[in-house]
Short mmCIF file of N, CA, C and O in Angstrom, two decimals:
data_model
loop_
_atom_site.label_atom_id
_atom_site.label_comp_id
_atom_site.label_asym_id
_atom_site.label_seq_id
_atom_site.Cartn_x
_atom_site.Cartn_y
_atom_site.Cartn_z
N MET N 1 0.94 -1.24 0.07
CA MET N 1 0.05 0.21 0.10
C MET N 1 1.06 1.21 -0.22
O MET N 1 1.89 1.40 0.75
N SER N 2 0.55 2.41 -0.92
CA SER N 2 1.74 3.51 -0.90
C SER N 2 1.16 4.19 0.06
O SER N 2 -0.07 4.15 0.83
N ALA N 3 1.90 5.55 0.15
CA ALA N 3 1.84 6.38 1.18
C ALA N 3 0.53 7.19 0.98
O ALA N 3 -0.31 7.66 1.81
N ALA N 4 0.43 7.47 -0.32
CA ALA N 4 -0.93 8.45 -0.95
C ALA N 4 -1.99 7.50 -0.58
O ALA N 4 -3.04 8.29 -0.01
N ALA N 5 -2.35 6.25 -0.77
CA ALA N 5 -3.25 5.48 -0.53
C ALA N 5 -3.79 5.46 1.20
O ALA N 5 -4.75 5.65 1.32
N VAL N 6 -2.70 5.11 1.72
CA VAL N 6 -2.80 5.45 3.19
C VAL N 6 -3.32 6.78 3.89
O VAL N 6 -4.06 7.03 4.52
N LEU N 7 -2.91 7.78 2.96
CA LEU N 7 -3.24 9.26 3.77
C LEU N 7 -4.64 9.63 3.15
O LEU N 7 -5.24 10.00 3.74
N ASP N 8 -4.92 9.00 1.93
CA ASP N 8 -6.11 9.11 1.37
C ASP N 8 -7.56 8.57 2.33
O ASP N 8 -8.41 8.91 2.49
N TRP N 9 -7.09 7.31 2.50
CA TRP N 9 -7.74 6.53 3.73
C TRP N 9 -7.86 7.09 4.70
O TRP N 9 -9.10 7.14 5.36
N GLY N 10 -6.86 7.90 5.44
CA GLY N 10 -6.87 8.25 6.55
C GLY N 10 -7.71 9.65 6.66
O GLY N 10 -8.51 9.83 7.52
N LEU N 11 -7.62 10.24 5.61
CA LEU N 11 -8.24 11.82 5.48
C LEU N 11 -9.78 11.22 5.27
O LEU N 11 -10.72 11.82 5.64
N GLY N 12 -9.88 10.28 4.46
CA GLY N 12 -11.59 9.81 4.35
C GLY N 12 -12.14 9.33 5.74
O GLY N 12 -13.17 9.76 6.02
N LEU N 13 -11.31 8.80 6.53
CA LEU N 13 -11.72 8.25 7.94
C LEU N 13 -11.89 9.52 8.84
O LEU N 13 -13.04 9.46 9.30
N ALA N 14 -11.16 10.39 8.66
CA ALA N 14 -11.45 11.69 9.67
C ALA N 14 -12.55 12.41 9.17
O ALA N 14 -13.30 13.07 10.15
N GLN N 15 -12.94 12.53 7.49
CA GLN N 15 -13.95 13.14 7.23
C GLN N 15 -15.56 12.67 7.82
O GLN N 15 -16.38 13.06 8.21
N GLY N 16 -15.18 11.34 8.12
CA GLY N 16 -16.44 10.50 8.28
C GLY N 16 -16.55 10.92 9.80
O GLY N 16 -17.80 11.15 10.29
N MET N 17 -15.54 10.53 10.44
CA MET N 17 -15.48 10.83 12.23
C MET N 17 -16.26 12.49 12.31
O MET N 17 -16.90 12.55 13.40
N LEU N 18 -15.66 13.20 11.71
CA LEU N 18 -16.02 14.68 11.85
C LEU N 18 -17.67 14.94 11.37
O LEU N 18 -18.22 15.71 12.22
N VAL N 19 -18.03 14.09 10.74
CA VAL N 19 -19.18 14.27 10.10
C VAL N 19 -20.13 13.63 11.40
O VAL N 19 -21.37 14.13 11.54
N LEU N 20 -20.00 12.51 11.80
CA LEU N 20 -20.65 11.96 13.05
C LEU N 20 -20.27 12.80 14.17
O LEU N 20 -21.67 12.97 14.88
N ALA N 21 -19.19 13.46 14.64
CA ALA N 21 -19.13 14.49 15.45
C ALA N 21 -20.00 15.95 15.55
O ALA N 21 -20.61 16.36 16.02
N MET N 22 -20.12 16.18 14.18
CA MET N 22 -21.30 17.22 13.79
C MET N 22 -22.60 16.89 14.12
O MET N 22 -23.39 17.81 14.40
N ALA N 23 -23.17 15.88 13.56
CA ALA N 23 -24.24 15.24 13.85
C ALA N 23 -24.70 15.03 15.54
O ALA N 23 -25.89 15.41 15.67
N LEU N 24 -23.76 14.63 16.06
CA LEU N 24 -23.73 14.43 17.75
C LEU N 24 -23.90 15.87 18.24
O LEU N 24 -24.75 16.14 19.12
N ALA N 25 -23.32 16.90 17.72
CA ALA N 25 -23.22 18.28 18.08
C ALA N 25 -24.60 18.87 17.68
O ALA N 25 -25.07 19.78 18.59
N ALA N 26 -25.12 18.78 16.51
CA ALA N 26 -26.45 19.14 16.30
C ALA N 26 -27.44 18.73 17.01
O ALA N 26 -28.55 19.48 17.51
N TRP N 27 -27.35 17.31 17.46
CA TRP N 27 -28.38 16.70 18.43
C TRP N 27 -28.15 17.58 19.81
O TRP N 27 -29.35 17.77 20.28
N ARG N 28 -27.09 17.92 20.22
CA ARG N 28 -27.17 18.26 21.41
C ARG N 28 -27.87 19.87 21.15
O ARG N 28 -28.29 20.49 22.29
N MET N 29 -27.38 20.38 20.13
CA MET N 29 -27.79 22.04 19.74
C MET N 29 -29.27 21.93 19.86
O MET N 29 -29.96 22.85 20.48
N LEU N 30 -30.02 20.78 19.31
CA LEU N 30 -31.21 21.08 19.25
C LEU N 30 -31.89 20.12 20.41
O LEU N 30 -33.10 20.93 20.83
N ARG N 31 -31.50 19.37 21.19
CA ARG N 31 -32.19 18.52 22.23
C ARG N 31 -31.81 19.12 23.78
O ARG N 31 -32.31 18.91 24.73
N GLY N 32 -30.58 20.24 23.61
CA GLY N 32 -29.90 20.41 24.94
C GLY N 32 -30.95 21.04 26.08
O GLY N 32 -31.86 21.86 25.49
N PRO N 33 -31.19 20.48 27.15
CA PRO N 33 -32.18 21.12 28.08
C PRO N 33 -32.05 22.51 28.48
O PRO N 33 -32.90 23.13 28.63
N ARG N 34 -30.59 22.76 28.57
CA ARG N 34 -30.63 24.40 28.94
C ARG N 34 -29.92 25.03 27.98
O ARG N 34 -29.38 24.57 26.89
N ALA N 35 -29.78 26.45 27.89
CA ALA N 35 -29.39 27.40 26.75
C ALA N 35 -27.99 27.05 26.72
O ALA N 35 -27.23 26.97 25.62
N GLN N 36 -27.19 26.72 27.85
CA GLN N 36 -25.84 26.58 27.74
C GLN N 36 -25.48 25.30 26.92
O GLN N 36 -24.29 25.32 26.45
N ASP N 37 -26.38 24.35 27.52
CA ASP N 37 -26.15 23.23 26.51
C ASP N 37 -26.16 23.61 24.96
O ASP N 37 -25.32 22.93 23.92
N ARG N 38 -27.21 24.28 24.99
CA ARG N 38 -27.33 24.53 23.07
C ARG N 38 -26.20 25.74 22.52
O ARG N 38 -25.61 25.06 21.46
N ILE N 39 -25.70 26.20 23.67
CA ILE N 39 -24.47 27.17 23.11
C ILE N 39 -23.10 26.28 23.12
O ILE N 39 -22.40 26.20 21.92
N LEU N 40 -23.13 25.27 23.92
CA LEU N 40 -21.91 24.47 23.76
C LEU N 40 -22.34 23.50 22.39
O LEU N 40 -20.95 22.95 21.67
N GLY N 41 -23.19 23.38 22.19
CA GLY N 41 -23.46 22.30 20.68
C GLY N 41 -23.14 23.23 19.72
O GLY N 41 -22.57 22.68 18.77
N LEU N 42 -23.60 24.38 19.68
CA LEU N 42 -23.19 25.47 18.46
C LEU N 42 -21.60 25.48 18.24
O LEU N 42 -21.23 25.47 17.41
N ASP N 43 -21.20 25.67 19.55
CA ASP N 43 -19.49 25.75 19.65
C ASP N 43 -18.85 24.60 18.79
O ASP N 43 -17.99 24.55 18.25
N THR N 44 -19.25 23.38 19.29
CA THR N 44 -18.67 22.27 18.73
C THR N 44 -18.99 22.15 17.32
O THR N 44 -18.51 21.48 16.62
N LEU N 45 -20.10 22.41 16.95
CA LEU N 45 -20.52 22.07 15.45
C LEU N 45 -19.77 23.42 14.81
O LEU N 45 -19.51 22.55 13.54
N TYR N 46 -19.43 24.34 14.87
CA TYR N 46 -18.98 25.09 13.96
C TYR N 46 -17.62 24.82 14.03
O TYR N 46 -16.66 24.77 13.20
N LEU N 47 -16.97 24.25 15.23
CA LEU N 47 -15.49 23.99 15.26
C LEU N 47 -15.15 22.39 14.26
O LEU N 47 -14.35 22.47 13.61
N ASN N 48 -16.19 21.63 14.55
CA ASN N 48 -15.95 20.42 13.59
C ASN N 48 -16.58 20.51 12.25
O ASN N 48 -15.59 20.03 11.47
N GLY N 49 -17.25 21.45 12.01
CA GLY N 49 -17.13 22.07 10.52
C GLY N 49 -16.01 22.46 9.77
O GLY N 49 -15.74 22.35 8.64
N MET N 50 -15.34 23.47 10.68
CA MET N 50 -14.09 24.13 10.31
C MET N 50 -13.08 23.03 10.05
O MET N 50 -12.24 23.17 9.20
N LEU N 51 -12.87 21.83 11.16
CA LEU N 51 -11.87 20.85 10.68
C LEU N 51 -12.44 20.17 9.68
O LEU N 51 -11.49 19.61 9.01
N ALA N 52 -13.26 19.86 9.46
CA ALA N 52 -14.08 19.23 8.21
C ALA N 52 -13.80 19.89 6.76
O ALA N 52 -13.09 19.23 5.92
N ILE N 53 -13.76 21.23 6.89
CA ILE N 53 -13.13 22.05 5.62
C ILE N 53 -11.83 21.95 5.55
O ILE N 53 -11.36 21.93 4.61
N VAL N 54 -10.99 21.91 6.84
CA VAL N 54 -9.80 21.69 6.72
C VAL N 54 -9.28 20.20 6.08
O VAL N 54 -8.44 20.33 5.19
N VAL N 55 -9.85 19.28 6.68
CA VAL N 55 -9.65 17.76 6.02
C VAL N 55 -10.13 17.86 4.65
O VAL N 55 -8.98 17.48 3.92
N HIS N 56 -10.93 18.22 3.99
CA HIS N 56 -11.32 18.67 2.95
C HIS N 56 -10.27 19.21 1.94
O HIS N 56 -9.83 18.88 0.91
N GLY N 57 -9.80 20.52 2.53
CA GLY N 57 -8.73 21.19 1.81
C GLY N 57 -7.47 20.31 1.59
O GLY N 57 -6.53 20.30 0.60
N MET N 58 -7.30 19.69 2.81
CA MET N 58 -5.75 18.61 2.54
C MET N 58 -5.92 17.51 1.58
O MET N 58 -5.16 17.30 0.73
N ARG N 59 -7.14 17.17 1.50
CA ARG N 59 -7.53 16.03 0.66
C ARG N 59 -7.67 16.73 -1.08
O ARG N 59 -7.15 15.82 -1.65
N THR N 60 -8.11 17.94 -1.23
CA THR N 60 -8.33 18.39 -2.55
C THR N 60 -6.86 19.06 -2.78
O THR N 60 -6.71 19.02 -4.05
N GLY N 61 -6.20 19.55 -1.90
CA GLY N 61 -4.98 20.19 -2.12
C GLY N 61 -5.10 21.78 -2.46
O GLY N 61 -4.04 22.19 -3.12
N SER N 62 -6.23 22.19 -2.24
CA SER N 62 -6.40 23.70 -2.55
C SER N 62 -6.12 24.25 -1.01
O SER N 62 -6.95 24.02 -0.22
N GLY N 63 -5.82 25.60 -1.27
CA GLY N 63 -5.49 26.41 -0.31
C GLY N 63 -6.57 27.34 0.14
O GLY N 63 -6.75 27.73 1.11
N LEU N 64 -7.73 27.36 -0.84
CA LEU N 64 -8.85 28.20 -0.45
C LEU N 64 -9.44 27.57 0.67
O LEU N 64 -10.11 28.53 1.49
N TYR N 65 -9.75 26.46 0.92
CA TYR N 65 -10.47 25.81 2.22
C TYR N 65 -9.88 26.29 3.30
O TYR N 65 -10.71 26.66 4.32
N PHE N 66 -8.43 26.45 3.42
CA PHE N 66 -8.09 27.10 4.72
C PHE N 66 -8.41 28.68 4.83
O PHE N 66 -8.58 28.62 6.25
N GLU N 67 -8.73 29.19 4.02
CA GLU N 67 -9.07 30.49 4.55
C GLU N 67 -10.44 30.37 4.72
O GLU N 67 -10.67 31.33 5.50
N ALA N 68 -11.21 29.74 3.99
CA ALA N 68 -12.83 29.56 4.38
C ALA N 68 -13.04 29.05 6.01
O ALA N 68 -13.95 29.46 6.61
N ALA N 69 -12.00 28.07 6.17
CA ALA N 69 -11.74 27.56 7.59
C ALA N 69 -11.76 28.61 8.83
O ALA N 69 -12.10 28.89 9.83
N LEU N 70 -10.77 29.36 8.43
CA LEU N 70 -10.32 30.38 8.89
C LEU N 70 -11.47 31.51 9.09
O LEU N 70 -11.88 31.87 10.52
N ILE N 71 -11.98 32.11 8.24
CA ILE N 71 -13.21 32.77 8.38
C ILE N 71 -14.23 32.08 9.25
O ILE N 71 -15.05 32.71 10.12
N LEU N 72 -14.92 30.84 8.85
CA LEU N 72 -15.95 30.30 9.78
C LEU N 72 -15.25 30.35 11.38
O LEU N 72 -16.20 30.31 12.06
N GLY N 73 -14.10 30.10 11.48
CA GLY N 73 -13.68 30.03 12.80
C GLY N 73 -13.87 31.40 13.51
O GLY N 73 -14.26 31.41 14.76
N MET N 74 -13.52 32.52 12.94
CA MET N 74 -13.60 33.93 13.64
C MET N 74 -14.86 34.05 13.62
O MET N 74 -15.36 34.70 14.70
N ILE N 75 -15.89 33.62 12.97
CA ILE N 75 -17.44 34.05 12.72
C ILE N 75 -17.74 33.35 13.93
O ILE N 75 -18.83 33.73 14.51
N GLY N 76 -17.57 31.71 14.28
CA GLY N 76 -17.98 30.96 15.28
C GLY N 76 -17.51 31.36 16.56
O GLY N 76 -18.38 31.39 17.42
N PHE N 77 -16.15 31.94 16.67
CA PHE N 77 -15.58 32.41 17.99
C PHE N 77 -16.71 33.74 18.46
O PHE N 77 -16.81 33.74 19.57
N THR N 78 -16.75 34.61 17.38
CA THR N 78 -17.70 35.59 17.94
C THR N 78 -19.07 35.51 18.19
O THR N 78 -19.54 36.19 19.16
N ALA N 79 -19.76 34.40 17.82
CA ALA N 79 -20.95 34.06 17.87
C ALA N 79 -20.94 33.69 19.32
O ALA N 79 -21.90 33.76 20.18
N THR N 80 -20.33 32.77 19.52
CA THR N 80 -20.05 32.03 20.94
C THR N 80 -19.96 33.13 22.03
O THR N 80 -20.67 32.93 22.94
N VAL N 81 -18.97 34.09 21.89
CA VAL N 81 -18.75 35.24 22.87
C VAL N 81 -19.96 35.94 22.98
O VAL N 81 -20.46 36.24 24.09
N ALA N 82 -20.75 36.32 21.84
CA ALA N 82 -21.83 37.05 21.94
C ALA N 82 -22.85 36.41 22.51
O ALA N 82 -23.73 36.95 23.49
N LEU N 83 -23.08 35.19 22.14
CA LEU N 83 -24.20 34.24 22.93
C LEU N 83 -23.88 34.19 24.58
O LEU N 83 -24.83 34.23 25.24
N ALA N 84 -22.78 33.90 24.93
CA ALA N 84 -22.47 33.71 26.25
C ALA N 84 -22.75 35.11 27.22
O ALA N 84 -23.01 35.14 28.12
N LYS N 85 -22.11 35.98 26.46
CA LYS N 85 -22.57 37.42 27.02
C LYS N 85 -23.96 37.73 27.14
O LYS N 85 -24.43 38.21 28.23
N PHE N 86 -24.77 37.27 26.24
CA PHE N 86 -26.13 37.71 26.31
C PHE N 86 -26.65 36.54 27.32
O PHE N 86 -27.64 37.19 28.04
N LEU N 87 -26.29 35.65 27.67
CA LEU N 87 -26.70 34.61 28.67
C LEU N 87 -26.44 35.25 30.04
O LEU N 87 -27.25 35.26 30.97
N MET N 88 -25.26 35.67 29.99
CA MET N 88 -24.74 36.16 31.37
C MET N 88 -25.29 37.67 31.99
O MET N 88 -25.64 37.76 33.02
N GLN N 89 -25.61 38.48 30.88
CA GLN N 89 -25.77 39.90 31.13
C GLN N 89 -27.16 40.10 30.78
O GLN N 89 -27.70 41.08 30.92
N GLY N 90 -27.57 39.47 29.89
CA GLY N 90 -29.12 39.81 29.03
C GLY N 90 -29.06 40.85 27.84
O GLY N 90 -30.10 40.98 27.31
N GLU N 91 -27.72 41.50 27.62
CA GLU N 91 -27.63 42.11 26.40
C GLU N 91 -26.17 41.90 25.93
O GLU N 91 -25.41 41.75 26.42
N VAL N 92 -25.88 42.31 24.60
CA VAL N 92 -24.68 41.90 24.03
C VAL N 92 -23.93 43.06 23.95
O VAL N 92 -22.87 43.15 24.19
N ILE N 93 -24.49 44.50 23.50
CA ILE N 93 -23.82 45.67 23.55
C ILE N 93 -24.14 46.32 24.72
O ILE N 93 -25.39 46.57 24.80
N GLN N 94 -23.28 46.92 25.28
CA GLN N 94 -23.36 48.06 26.65
C GLN N 94 -23.27 49.55 26.38
O GLN N 94 -22.64 49.69 25.31
#
């Protein structure tokens, strides 16, 4: 088995596991009994989505996916901070 075949197999397995993790995070986001659980599910969902984009970029060899993952990470982090601040203080902008 060549190194390229092992890498392709490993990246495919990683993508599959990330899709499973995204499904479980979406379930937590939709089912969470408290708002904190839903925010944690959203945070996990965007992080796994970002990693899935990076793995896809590695698989295709395109650098454009890495930039998209960076933008998704920045937007997801900002959304998580805003939601956490809203839960703690009741408002986002003071």
